[in-house]
PDB file of C-alpha atoms in Angstrom:
ATOM      1  CA  MET A 358      86.482 -21.548  35.865  1.00 85.00           C
ATOM      2  CA  ALA A 359      88.943 -24.445  35.713  1.00 88.00           C
ATOM      3  CA  ALA A 360      88.881 -24.745  39.495  1.00 88.00           C
ATOM      4  CA  ILE A 361      85.070 -24.526  39.676  1.00 89.00           C
ATOM      5  CA  VAL A 362      84.519 -27.259  37.076  1.00 91.00           C
ATOM      6  CA  ALA A 363      87.109 -29.506  38.751  1.00 90.00           C
ATOM      7  CA  TYR A 364      85.464 -29.152  42.153  1.00 89.00           C
ATOM      8  CA  VAL A 365      81.961 -29.775  40.807  1.00 90.00           C
ATOM      9  CA  ILE A 366      83.137 -33.021  39.191  1.00 91.00           C
ATOM     10  CA  TRP A 367      84.816 -34.086  42.442  1.00 87.00           C
ATOM     11  CA  GLY A 368      81.706 -33.172  44.400  1.00 89.00           C
ATOM     12  CA  MET A 369      79.587 -35.571  42.365  1.00 90.00           C
ATOM     13  CA  LEU A 370      82.074 -38.468  42.444  1.00 88.00           C
ATOM     14  CA  PRO A 371      80.218 -40.360  45.227  1.00 89.00           C
ATOM     15  CA  LEU A 372      77.450 -41.008  42.711  1.00 90.00           C
ATOM     16  CA  PHE A 373      79.939 -42.508  40.276  1.00 90.00           C
ATOM     17  CA  PHE A 374      81.780 -44.677  42.786  1.00 87.00           C
ATOM     18  CA  ARG A 375      78.559 -46.057  44.213  1.00 87.00           C
ATOM     19  CA  LEU A 376      78.019 -47.603  40.779  1.00 89.00           C
ATOM     20  CA  VAL A 377      81.203 -49.653  41.252  1.00 88.00           C
ATOM     21  CA  HIS A 378      80.856 -50.337  44.974  1.00 86.00           C
ATOM     22  CA  HIS A 379      81.139 -54.072  44.282  1.00 86.00           C
ATOM     23  CA  VAL A 380      84.706 -53.623  42.966  1.00 88.00           C
ATOM     24  CA  ASP A 381      87.716 -53.776  45.289  1.00 88.00           C
ATOM     25  CA  PRO A 382      88.732 -50.148  46.088  1.00 90.00           C
ATOM     26  CA  VAL A 383      92.386 -50.809  45.265  1.00 90.00           C
ATOM     27  CA  GLU A 384      91.417 -52.218  41.868  1.00 91.00           C
ATOM     28  CA  ILE A 385      89.306 -49.120  41.219  1.00 91.00           C
ATOM     29  CA  VAL A 386      92.328 -46.932  41.885  1.00 91.00           C
ATOM     30  CA  THR A 387      94.662 -49.054  39.758  1.00 93.00           C
ATOM     31  CA  GLN A 388      92.161 -49.008  36.900  1.00 91.00           C
ATOM     32  CA  ARG A 389      91.904 -45.231  37.278  1.00 89.00           C
ATOM     33  CA  VAL A 390      95.671 -44.991  36.937  1.00 92.00           C
ATOM     34  CA  LEU A 391      95.932 -47.174  33.834  1.00 92.00           C
ATOM     35  CA  TRP A 392      93.014 -45.671  31.923  1.00 91.00           C
ATOM     36  CA  SER A 393      94.119 -42.172  32.910  1.00 90.00           C
ATOM     37  CA  LEU A 394      97.564 -42.924  31.489  1.00 91.00           C
ATOM     38  CA  LEU A 395      96.064 -44.034  28.185  1.00 91.00           C
ATOM     39  CA  LEU A 396      93.966 -40.879  27.948  1.00 88.00           C
ATOM     40  CA  ILE A 397      96.824 -38.575  28.940  1.00 88.00           C
ATOM     41  CA  VAL A 398      99.313 -40.096  26.484  1.00 90.00           C
ATOM     42  CA  THR A 399      96.709 -39.864  23.704  1.00 90.00           C
ATOM     43  CA  LEU A 400      96.037 -36.203  24.455  1.00 86.00           C
ATOM     44  CA  LEU A 401      99.745 -35.376  24.692  1.00 88.00           C
ATOM     45  CA  ALA A 402     100.447 -37.146  21.409  1.00 90.00           C
ATOM     46  CA  ALA A 403      97.636 -35.203  19.732  1.00 88.00           C
ATOM     47  CA  ARG A 404      99.123 -31.959  21.049  1.00 82.00           C
ATOM     48  CA  ARG A 405     102.712 -32.983  20.288  1.00 83.00           C
ATOM     49  CA  GLY A 406     103.446 -32.959  23.979  1.00 81.00           C
ATOM     50  CA  LEU A 407     105.268 -36.266  24.367  1.00 89.00           C
ATOM     51  CA  GLY A 408     108.633 -34.506  24.117  1.00 90.00           C
ATOM     52  CA  PRO A 409     108.093 -32.406  27.272  1.00 89.00           C
ATOM     53  CA  LEU A 410     106.817 -35.536  29.051  1.00 91.00           C
ATOM     54  CA  ILE A 411     110.030 -37.426  28.268  1.00 91.00           C
ATOM     55  CA  SER A 412     112.113 -34.403  29.252  1.00 91.00           C
ATOM     56  CA  ALA A 413     110.293 -34.118  32.573  1.00 90.00           C
ATOM     57  CA  LEU A 414     110.963 -37.783  33.310  1.00 90.00           C
ATOM     58  CA  ARG A 415     114.687 -37.133  32.845  1.00 90.00           C
ATOM     59  CA  ASP A 416     114.775 -33.960  34.950  1.00 89.00           C
ATOM     60  CA  ARG A 417     115.703 -34.722  38.564  1.00 86.00           C
ATOM     61  CA  ARG A 418     114.448 -31.307  39.691  1.00 88.00           C
ATOM     62  CA  LEU A 419     110.974 -32.242  38.450  1.00 91.00           C
ATOM     63  CA  ILE A 420     110.831 -35.972  39.060  1.00 93.00           C
ATOM     64  CA  MET A 421     111.289 -35.768  42.828  1.00 93.00           C
ATOM     65  CA  PRO A 422     108.422 -33.345  43.602  1.00 93.00           C
ATOM     66  CA  LEU A 423     106.203 -35.129  41.053  1.00 94.00           C
ATOM     67  CA  ALA A 424     106.963 -38.454  42.742  1.00 95.00           C
ATOM     68  CA  GLY A 425     105.824 -36.834  45.976  1.00 95.00           C
ATOM     69  CA  SER A 426     102.635 -35.487  44.409  1.00 94.00           C
ATOM     70  CA  ALA A 427     101.958 -38.916  42.842  1.00 94.00           C
ATOM     71  CA  LEU A 428     102.245 -40.516  46.286  1.00 95.00           C
ATOM     72  CA  MET A 429      99.902 -37.925  47.809  1.00 95.00           C
ATOM     73  CA  ILE A 430      97.217 -38.365  45.153  1.00 92.00           C
ATOM     74  CA  ALA A 431      97.427 -42.157  45.402  1.00 93.00           C
ATOM     75  CA  ILE A 432      96.862 -41.995  49.163  1.00 95.00           C
ATOM     76  CA  ASN A 433      93.979 -39.589  48.589  1.00 93.00           C
ATOM     77  CA  TRP A 434      92.321 -41.786  45.949  1.00 91.00           C
ATOM     78  CA  LEU A 435      92.594 -44.994  47.978  1.00 93.00           C
ATOM     79  CA  THR A 436      91.176 -43.384  51.107  1.00 94.00           C
ATOM     80  CA  TYR A 437      88.354 -41.684  49.240  1.00 91.00           C
ATOM     81  CA  VAL A 438      87.191 -44.683  47.220  1.00 91.00           C
ATOM     82  CA  TRP A 439      87.269 -46.982  50.238  1.00 93.00           C
ATOM     83  CA  ALA A 440      85.376 -44.469  52.407  1.00 92.00           C
ATOM     84  CA  VAL A 441      82.643 -43.839  49.814  1.00 89.00           C
ATOM     85  CA  ASN A 442      82.103 -47.546  49.177  1.00 88.00           C
ATOM     86  CA  ASP A 443      82.052 -48.239  52.930  1.00 89.00           C
ATOM     87  CA  GLY A 444      79.330 -45.651  53.568  1.00 87.00           C
ATOM     88  CA  HIS A 445      81.406 -42.742  54.928  1.00 89.00           C
ATOM     89  CA  VAL A 446      80.550 -40.044  52.369  1.00 88.00           C
ATOM     90  CA  VAL A 447      79.956 -37.443  55.095  1.00 84.00           C
ATOM     91  CA  ALA A 448      83.431 -38.144  56.511  1.00 86.00           C
ATOM     92  CA  THR A 449      84.942 -37.615  53.053  1.00 88.00           C
ATOM     93  CA  SER A 450      83.056 -34.344  52.678  1.00 85.00           C
ATOM     94  CA  LEU A 451      84.459 -33.168  56.006  1.00 82.00           C
ATOM     95  CA  GLY A 452      87.952 -34.024  54.786  1.00 85.00           C
ATOM     96  CA  TYR A 453      87.512 -31.690  51.853  1.00 82.00           C
ATOM     97  CA  PHE A 454      85.931 -29.052  54.081  1.00 78.00           C
ATOM     98  CA  LEU A 455      89.127 -29.215  56.163  1.00 79.00           C
ATOM     99  CA  ASN A 456      91.459 -29.265  53.181  1.00 79.00           C
ATOM    100  CA  PRO A 457      91.228 -25.506  52.462  1.00 73.00           C
ATOM    101  CA  LEU A 458      92.371 -24.808  56.029  1.00 75.00           C
ATOM    102  CA  VAL A 459      95.433 -26.961  55.436  1.00 82.00           C
ATOM    103  CA  ASN A 460      95.936 -25.176  52.096  1.00 79.00           C
ATOM    104  CA  VAL A 461      95.881 -21.827  53.845  1.00 77.00           C
ATOM    105  CA  ALA A 462      98.269 -23.060  56.543  1.00 79.00           C
ATOM    106  CA  LEU A 463     100.729 -24.317  53.940  1.00 82.00           C
ATOM    107  CA  GLY A 464     100.373 -21.076  51.999  1.00 80.00           C
ATOM    108  CA  VAL A 465     101.328 -19.094  55.099  1.00 81.00           C
ATOM    109  CA  LEU A 466     104.046 -21.408  56.426  1.00 82.00           C
ATOM    110  CA  VAL A 467     105.682 -22.497  53.171  1.00 82.00           C
ATOM    111  CA  LEU A 468     104.830 -19.865  50.560  1.00 78.00           C
ATOM    112  CA  LYS A 469     104.812 -16.943  53.040  1.00 80.00           C
ATOM    113  CA  GLU A 470     101.370 -15.760  51.922  1.00 77.00           C
ATOM    114  CA  LYS A 471      99.764 -13.075  54.098  1.00 78.00           C
ATOM    115  CA  LEU A 472      96.415 -13.426  55.858  1.00 78.00           C
ATOM    116  CA  ARG A 473      94.002 -10.620  56.618  1.00 80.00           C
ATOM    117  CA  ARG A 474      92.186 -10.472  59.963  1.00 83.00           C
ATOM    118  CA  PRO A 475      88.860 -11.831  58.644  1.00 82.00           C
ATOM    119  CA  GLN A 476      90.740 -14.759  57.133  1.00 80.00           C
ATOM    120  CA  MET A 477      92.465 -15.438  60.448  1.00 83.00           C
ATOM    121  CA  LEU A 478      89.121 -15.301  62.259  1.00 87.00           C
ATOM    122  CA  ALA A 479      87.642 -17.756  59.747  1.00 82.00           C
ATOM    123  CA  ILE A 480      90.495 -20.189  60.363  1.00 80.00           C
ATOM    124  CA  VAL A 481      90.053 -19.977  64.141  1.00 85.00           C
ATOM    125  CA  VAL A 482      86.295 -20.637  63.874  1.00 87.00           C
ATOM    126  CA  ALA A 483      86.858 -23.597  61.573  1.00 80.00           C
ATOM    127  CA  ALA A 484      89.589 -24.960  63.843  1.00 81.00           C
ATOM    128  CA  VAL A 485      87.095 -24.969  66.740  1.00 86.00           C
ATOM    129  CA  GLY A 486      84.722 -26.921  64.524  1.00 82.00           C
ATOM    130  CA  VAL A 487      87.454 -29.458  63.805  1.00 75.00           C
ATOM    131  CA  ALA A 488      88.210 -29.826  67.501  1.00 79.00           C
ATOM    132  CA  ILE A 489      84.538 -30.534  68.222  1.00 81.00           C
ATOM    133  CA  LEU A 490      84.452 -33.098  65.451  1.00 72.00           C
ATOM    134  CA  ALA A 491      87.579 -34.759  66.815  1.00 69.00           C
ATOM    135  CA  ALA A 492      85.668 -35.390  70.025  1.00 74.00           C
ATOM    136  CA  ALA A 493      82.395 -36.357  68.322  1.00 70.00           C
ATOM    137  CA  ALA A 494      83.570 -38.586  65.466  1.00 69.00           C
ATOM    138  CA  LEU A 495      86.865 -40.170  66.413  1.00 74.00           C
ATOM    139  CA  THR A 496      86.160 -43.366  64.478  1.00 80.00           C
ATOM    140  CA  THR A 497      86.009 -41.562  61.125  1.00 82.00           C
ATOM    141  CA  LEU A 498      88.227 -38.564  61.857  1.00 83.00           C
ATOM    142  CA  TRP A 499      91.241 -40.355  60.342  1.00 89.00           C
ATOM    143  CA  ILE A 500      89.420 -40.463  57.003  1.00 92.00           C
ATOM    144  CA  SER A 501      88.815 -36.717  57.043  1.00 87.00           C
ATOM    145  CA  LEU A 502      92.362 -35.852  58.126  1.00 89.00           C
ATOM    146  CA  THR A 503      93.994 -38.191  55.608  1.00 93.00           C
ATOM    147  CA  LEU A 504      92.007 -36.691  52.736  1.00 93.00           C
ATOM    148  CA  ALA A 505      92.620 -33.110  53.867  1.00 90.00           C
ATOM    149  CA  ILE A 506      96.360 -33.431  54.421  1.00 92.00           C
ATOM    150  CA  SER A 507      97.163 -35.579  51.383  1.00 94.00           C
ATOM    151  CA  PHE A 508      95.367 -33.297  48.936  1.00 88.00           C
ATOM    152  CA  ALA A 509      96.778 -30.126  50.487  1.00 89.00           C
ATOM    153  CA  PHE A 510     100.322 -31.409  50.016  1.00 92.00           C
ATOM    154  CA  TYR A 511      99.411 -32.513  46.489  1.00 91.00           C
ATOM    155  CA  ALA A 512      98.262 -28.969  45.716  1.00 86.00           C
ATOM    156  CA  LEU A 513     101.396 -27.465  47.233  1.00 88.00           C
ATOM    157  CA  LEU A 514     103.744 -29.744  45.291  1.00 91.00           C
ATOM    158  CA  ARG A 515     101.941 -29.060  42.019  1.00 87.00           C
ATOM    159  CA  LYS A 516     101.982 -25.316  42.674  1.00 84.00           C
ATOM    160  CA  ILE A 517     105.746 -25.127  43.250  1.00 86.00           C
ATOM    161  CA  THR A 518     106.710 -27.551  40.461  1.00 89.00           C
ATOM    162  CA  PRO A 519     107.352 -25.692  37.164  1.00 88.00           C
ATOM    163  CA  VAL A 520     105.720 -28.160  34.786  1.00 88.00           C
ATOM    164  CA  ALA A 521     102.698 -27.921  32.488  1.00 85.00           C
ATOM    165  CA  PRO A 522      99.518 -29.407  34.022  1.00 82.00           C
ATOM    166  CA  MET A 523      99.097 -32.241  31.511  1.00 84.00           C
ATOM    167  CA  THR A 524     102.791 -33.069  31.489  1.00 89.00           C
ATOM    168  CA  GLY A 525     102.930 -33.182  35.284  1.00 89.00           C
ATOM    169  CA  LEU A 526      99.880 -35.417  35.449  1.00 87.00           C
ATOM    170  CA  GLY A 527     101.440 -37.672  32.837  1.00 91.00           C
ATOM    171  CA  VAL A 528     104.591 -38.072  34.920  1.00 93.00           C
ATOM    172  CA  GLU A 529     102.564 -38.782  38.079  1.00 93.00           C
ATOM    173  CA  THR A 530     100.496 -41.403  36.287  1.00 93.00           C
ATOM    174  CA  LEU A 531     103.549 -43.076  34.776  1.00 94.00           C
ATOM    175  CA  LEU A 532     105.142 -43.293  38.215  1.00 95.00           C
ATOM    176  CA  LEU A 533     101.995 -44.953  39.596  1.00 95.00           C
ATOM    177  CA  THR A 534     101.644 -47.371  36.674  1.00 95.00           C
ATOM    178  CA  PRO A 535     104.196 -50.047  37.748  1.00 95.00           C
ATOM    179  CA  PRO A 536     102.636 -50.595  41.208  1.00 94.00           C
ATOM    180  CA  ALA A 537      99.168 -50.502  39.609  1.00 93.00           C
ATOM    181  CA  ILE A 538     100.085 -53.251  37.136  1.00 94.00           C
ATOM    182  CA  ALA A 539     101.797 -55.268  39.866  1.00 94.00           C
ATOM    183  CA  TYR A 540      98.652 -55.152  42.006  1.00 92.00           C
ATOM    184  CA  LEU A 541      96.384 -56.223  39.151  1.00 91.00           C
ATOM    185  CA  ILE A 542      98.679 -59.154  38.390  1.00 91.00           C
ATOM    186  CA  TRP A 543      98.609 -60.136  42.061  1.00 91.00           C
ATOM    187  CA  GLU A 544      94.829 -59.759  42.249  1.00 88.00           C
ATOM    188  CA  ALA A 545      94.347 -61.858  39.106  1.00 86.00           C
ATOM    189  CA  GLY A 546      96.031 -64.720  40.924  1.00 83.00           C
ATOM    190  CA  HIS A 547      93.990 -64.267  44.108  1.00 79.00           C
ATOM    191  CA  GLY A 548      90.350 -64.354  43.055  1.00 75.00           C
ATOM    192  CA  GLY A 549      90.467 -62.439  39.789  1.00 77.00           C
ATOM    193  CA  VAL A 550      89.892 -58.827  38.772  1.00 83.00           C
ATOM    194  CA  SER A 551      86.469 -57.275  38.213  1.00 84.00           C
ATOM    195  CA  PHE A 552      87.497 -55.728  34.898  1.00 83.00           C
ATOM    196  CA  GLY A 553      86.061 -57.806  32.059  1.00 78.00           C
ATOM    197  CA  GLN A 554      83.555 -59.725  34.174  1.00 81.00           C
ATOM    198  CA  ASP A 555      80.568 -57.799  32.795  1.00 86.00           C
ATOM    199  CA  ALA A 556      80.070 -54.997  30.287  1.00 89.00           C
ATOM    200  CA  GLY A 557      78.680 -52.462  32.771  1.00 88.00           C
ATOM    201  CA  THR A 558      81.526 -52.743  35.276  1.00 88.00           C
ATOM    202  CA  THR A 559      84.138 -52.753  32.518  1.00 90.00           C
ATOM    203  CA  ALA A 560      82.688 -49.604  30.939  1.00 92.00           C
ATOM    204  CA  LEU A 561      82.600 -47.785  34.270  1.00 91.00           C
ATOM    205  CA  LEU A 562      86.219 -48.684  35.037  1.00 90.00           C
ATOM    206  CA  VAL A 563      87.259 -47.367  31.631  1.00 90.00           C
ATOM    207  CA  ILE A 564      85.294 -44.158  32.204  1.00 91.00           C
ATOM    208  CA  SER A 565      87.078 -43.760  35.545  1.00 87.00           C
ATOM    209  CA  GLY A 566      90.123 -42.680  33.558  1.00 84.00           C
ATOM    210  CA  ALA A 567      88.351 -39.593  32.220  1.00 86.00           C
ATOM    211  CA  VAL A 568      86.673 -38.970  35.574  1.00 87.00           C
ATOM    212  CA  THR A 569      90.158 -38.927  37.083  1.00 82.00           C
ATOM    213  CA  THR A 570      92.089 -37.032  34.432  1.00 83.00           C
ATOM    214  CA  VAL A 571      89.783 -34.154  33.538  1.00 86.00           C
ATOM    215  CA  PRO A 572      89.371 -32.608  37.019  1.00 87.00           C
ATOM    216  CA  LEU A 573      93.055 -33.148  37.879  1.00 79.00           C
ATOM    217  CA  VAL A 574      94.186 -31.309  34.745  1.00 81.00           C
ATOM    218  CA  LEU A 575      91.770 -28.476  35.469  1.00 86.00           C
ATOM    219  CA  PHE A 576      92.923 -28.376  39.093  1.00 81.00           C
ATOM    220  CA  ALA A 577      96.596 -28.273  38.095  1.00 77.00           C
ATOM    221  CA  MET A 578      95.862 -25.343  35.771  1.00 81.00           C
ATOM    222  CA  ALA A 579      94.136 -23.497  38.603  1.00 85.00           C
ATOM    223  CA  ALA A 580      96.778 -24.364  41.228  1.00 78.00           C
ATOM    224  CA  GLN A 581      99.516 -22.661  39.196  1.00 76.00           C
ATOM    225  CA  ARG A 582      97.508 -19.457  38.724  1.00 81.00           C
ATOM    226  CA  LEU A 583      95.598 -18.926  41.973  1.00 81.00           C
ATOM    227  CA  PRO A 584      96.828 -18.130  45.498  1.00 75.00           C
ATOM    228  CA  MET A 585      96.509 -21.066  47.872  1.00 64.00           C
ATOM    229  CA  ALA A 586      93.949 -19.135  49.936  1.00 64.00           C
ATOM    230  CA  THR A 587      91.704 -18.525  46.893  1.00 72.00           C
ATOM    231  CA  LEU A 588      92.084 -22.118  45.780  1.00 72.00           C
ATOM    232  CA  GLY A 589      91.081 -23.210  49.264  1.00 64.00           C
ATOM    233  CA  ILE A 590      87.868 -21.193  49.245  1.00 69.00           C
ATOM    234  CA  LEU A 591      86.757 -22.488  45.850  1.00 77.00           C
ATOM    235  CA  GLN A 592      87.357 -26.024  47.031  1.00 73.00           C
ATOM    236  CA  TYR A 593      84.362 -25.823  49.352  1.00 76.00           C
ATOM    237  CA  LEU A 594      82.192 -26.512  46.294  1.00 81.00           C
ATOM    238  CA  ALA A 595      83.249 -30.173  46.255  1.00 85.00           C
ATOM    239  CA  PRO A 596      82.551 -31.066  49.912  1.00 83.00           C
ATOM    240  CA  MET A 597      79.218 -29.223  49.849  1.00 81.00           C
ATOM    241  CA  LEU A 598      78.097 -31.460  46.977  1.00 88.00           C
ATOM    242  CA  GLN A 599      79.564 -34.542  48.690  1.00 86.00           C
ATOM    243  CA  PHE A 600      77.749 -33.639  51.909  1.00 84.00           C
ATOM    244  CA  PHE A 601      74.499 -33.364  49.946  1.00 85.00           C
ATOM    245  CA  CYS A 602      75.106 -36.799  48.414  1.00 87.00           C
ATOM    246  CA  GLY A 603      75.854 -38.381  51.764  1.00 87.00           C
ATOM    247  CA  VAL A 604      72.954 -36.941  53.768  1.00 85.00           C
ATOM    248  CA  VAL A 605      70.203 -36.456  51.186  1.00 84.00           C
ATOM    249  CA  LEU A 606      70.877 -39.170  48.602  1.00 84.00           C
ATOM    250  CA  PHE A 607      72.557 -41.896  50.667  1.00 84.00           C
ATOM    251  CA  GLY A 608      70.713 -41.310  53.952  1.00 83.00           C
ATOM    252  CA  GLU A 609      73.727 -40.959  56.262  1.00 82.00           C
ATOM    253  CA  THR A 610      72.909 -39.505  59.689  1.00 79.00           C
ATOM    254  CA  LEU A 611      74.711 -36.767  61.618  1.00 75.00           C
ATOM    255  CA  SER A 612      75.432 -36.669  65.341  1.00 76.00           C
ATOM    256  CA  HIS A 613      74.906 -33.442  67.314  1.00 80.00           C
ATOM    257  CA  GLY A 614      78.659 -32.950  67.465  1.00 77.00           C
ATOM    258  CA  GLN A 615      78.994 -33.350  63.706  1.00 75.00           C
ATOM    259  CA  MET A 616      76.164 -30.876  63.069  1.00 82.00           C
ATOM    260  CA  LEU A 617      77.806 -28.303  65.355  1.00 85.00           C
ATOM    261  CA  SER A 618      81.165 -28.898  63.707  1.00 80.00           C
ATOM    262  CA  PHE A 619      79.795 -28.509  60.197  1.00 78.00           C
ATOM    263  CA  GLY A 620      77.936 -25.366  61.280  1.00 85.00           C
ATOM    264  CA  LEU A 621      81.132 -23.727  62.535  1.00 87.00           C
ATOM    265  CA  ILE A 622      83.041 -24.696  59.399  1.00 79.00           C
ATOM    266  CA  TRP A 623      80.293 -23.219  57.211  1.00 80.00           C
ATOM    267  CA  ILE A 624      80.392 -20.002  59.266  1.00 87.00           C
ATOM    268  CA  ALA A 625      84.146 -19.914  58.655  1.00 82.00           C
ATOM    269  CA  LEU A 626      83.503 -20.351  54.944  1.00 76.00           C
ATOM    270  CA  ILE A 627      81.065 -17.428  54.917  1.00 82.00           C
ATOM    271  CA  LEU A 628      83.596 -15.216  56.733  1.00 83.00           C
ATOM    272  CA  PHE A 629      86.379 -16.190  54.359  1.00 76.00           C
ATOM    273  CA  ALA A 630      84.266 -15.842  51.215  1.00 74.00           C
ATOM    274  CA  THR A 631      82.791 -12.485  52.289  1.00 81.00           C
ATOM    275  CA  ASP A 632      86.279 -11.107  52.857  1.00 79.00           C
ATOM    276  CA  GLY A 633      87.371 -12.394  49.447  1.00 72.00           C
ATOM    277  CA  VAL A 634      84.436 -10.693  47.700  1.00 74.00           C
ATOM    278  CA  ARG A 635      85.113  -7.438  49.571  1.00 80.00           C
ATOM    279  CA  MET A 636      88.782  -7.436  48.571  1.00 75.00           C
ATOM    280  CA  ALA A 637      87.943  -8.276  44.950  1.00 68.00           C
ATOM    281  CA  ARG A 638      85.576  -5.292  44.771  1.00 75.00           C
ATOM    282  CA  ARG A 639      88.170  -3.028  46.358  1.00 77.00           C
ATOM    283  CA  ASN A 640      90.786  -4.147  43.827  1.00 70.00           C
ATOM    284  CA  ARG A 641      88.417  -3.526  40.910  1.00 66.00           C
ATOM    285  CA  VAL A 642      87.691  -0.011  42.150  1.00 66.00           C
ATOM    286  CA  ALA A 643      91.390   0.664  42.600  1.00 65.00           C
ATOM    287  CA  THR A 644      92.150  -0.325  38.994  1.00 61.00           C
ATOM    288  CA  VAL A 645      89.400   1.827  37.439  1.00 57.00           C
TER     289      VAL A 645
END
């Protein structure tokens, strides 16, 4: 349930970021970082969790992988916000359609997870779809690949790092805070920041903290408890909603190559999901 709620929130984010399309994408990300930090510290203080946060900051075994995950999520946020505000919602949805394939690949290569034949077939079909897209949408392919790879490595780092979800997110946000503040100071001296210019924009930038924190905490909870392959399948919820936003709500058009590519990736999803349901039923029968 944590994973499902997180992915639904992420799937509807294009609607939120279109409301702040007039704000510089980098400022949006820096505001997300700062307001997320305030929310996280407040929640940790309420739960008496500031002690573990301080301990994690002092633990070299934790700080290095969390610095890596902070870098990955920052790259992901910047790419996503820029792409949505520049009218490439379909490209972002493809990135998150591809991300589960990268999750599965990392699960096999790094975590030594095993794949069943239907899962392997699904990956091959989806890989063909990616190859077609590479030929049909070269100008936006970098957006899709950047989103897919950065979030897959974020998920991997959070999965292998033994830290509580909220504590880990707190460390990541603290590590991103100095560059966020530095950018806002620089921007204030080069044209001014959007925060504070009008009540609507200011409120939305404040809300971006909750929009950022809630799904990431839920995702971190799920990442520690689910296999990478299962996590990858559930993630298709987000790009399906993003695809709907891009095509139906924002009027983006699809080329023939993109339609064929998406079709193959959806077939791969059906194969993967059907196999997952079959195995879940078999496991339930075996435990009765």
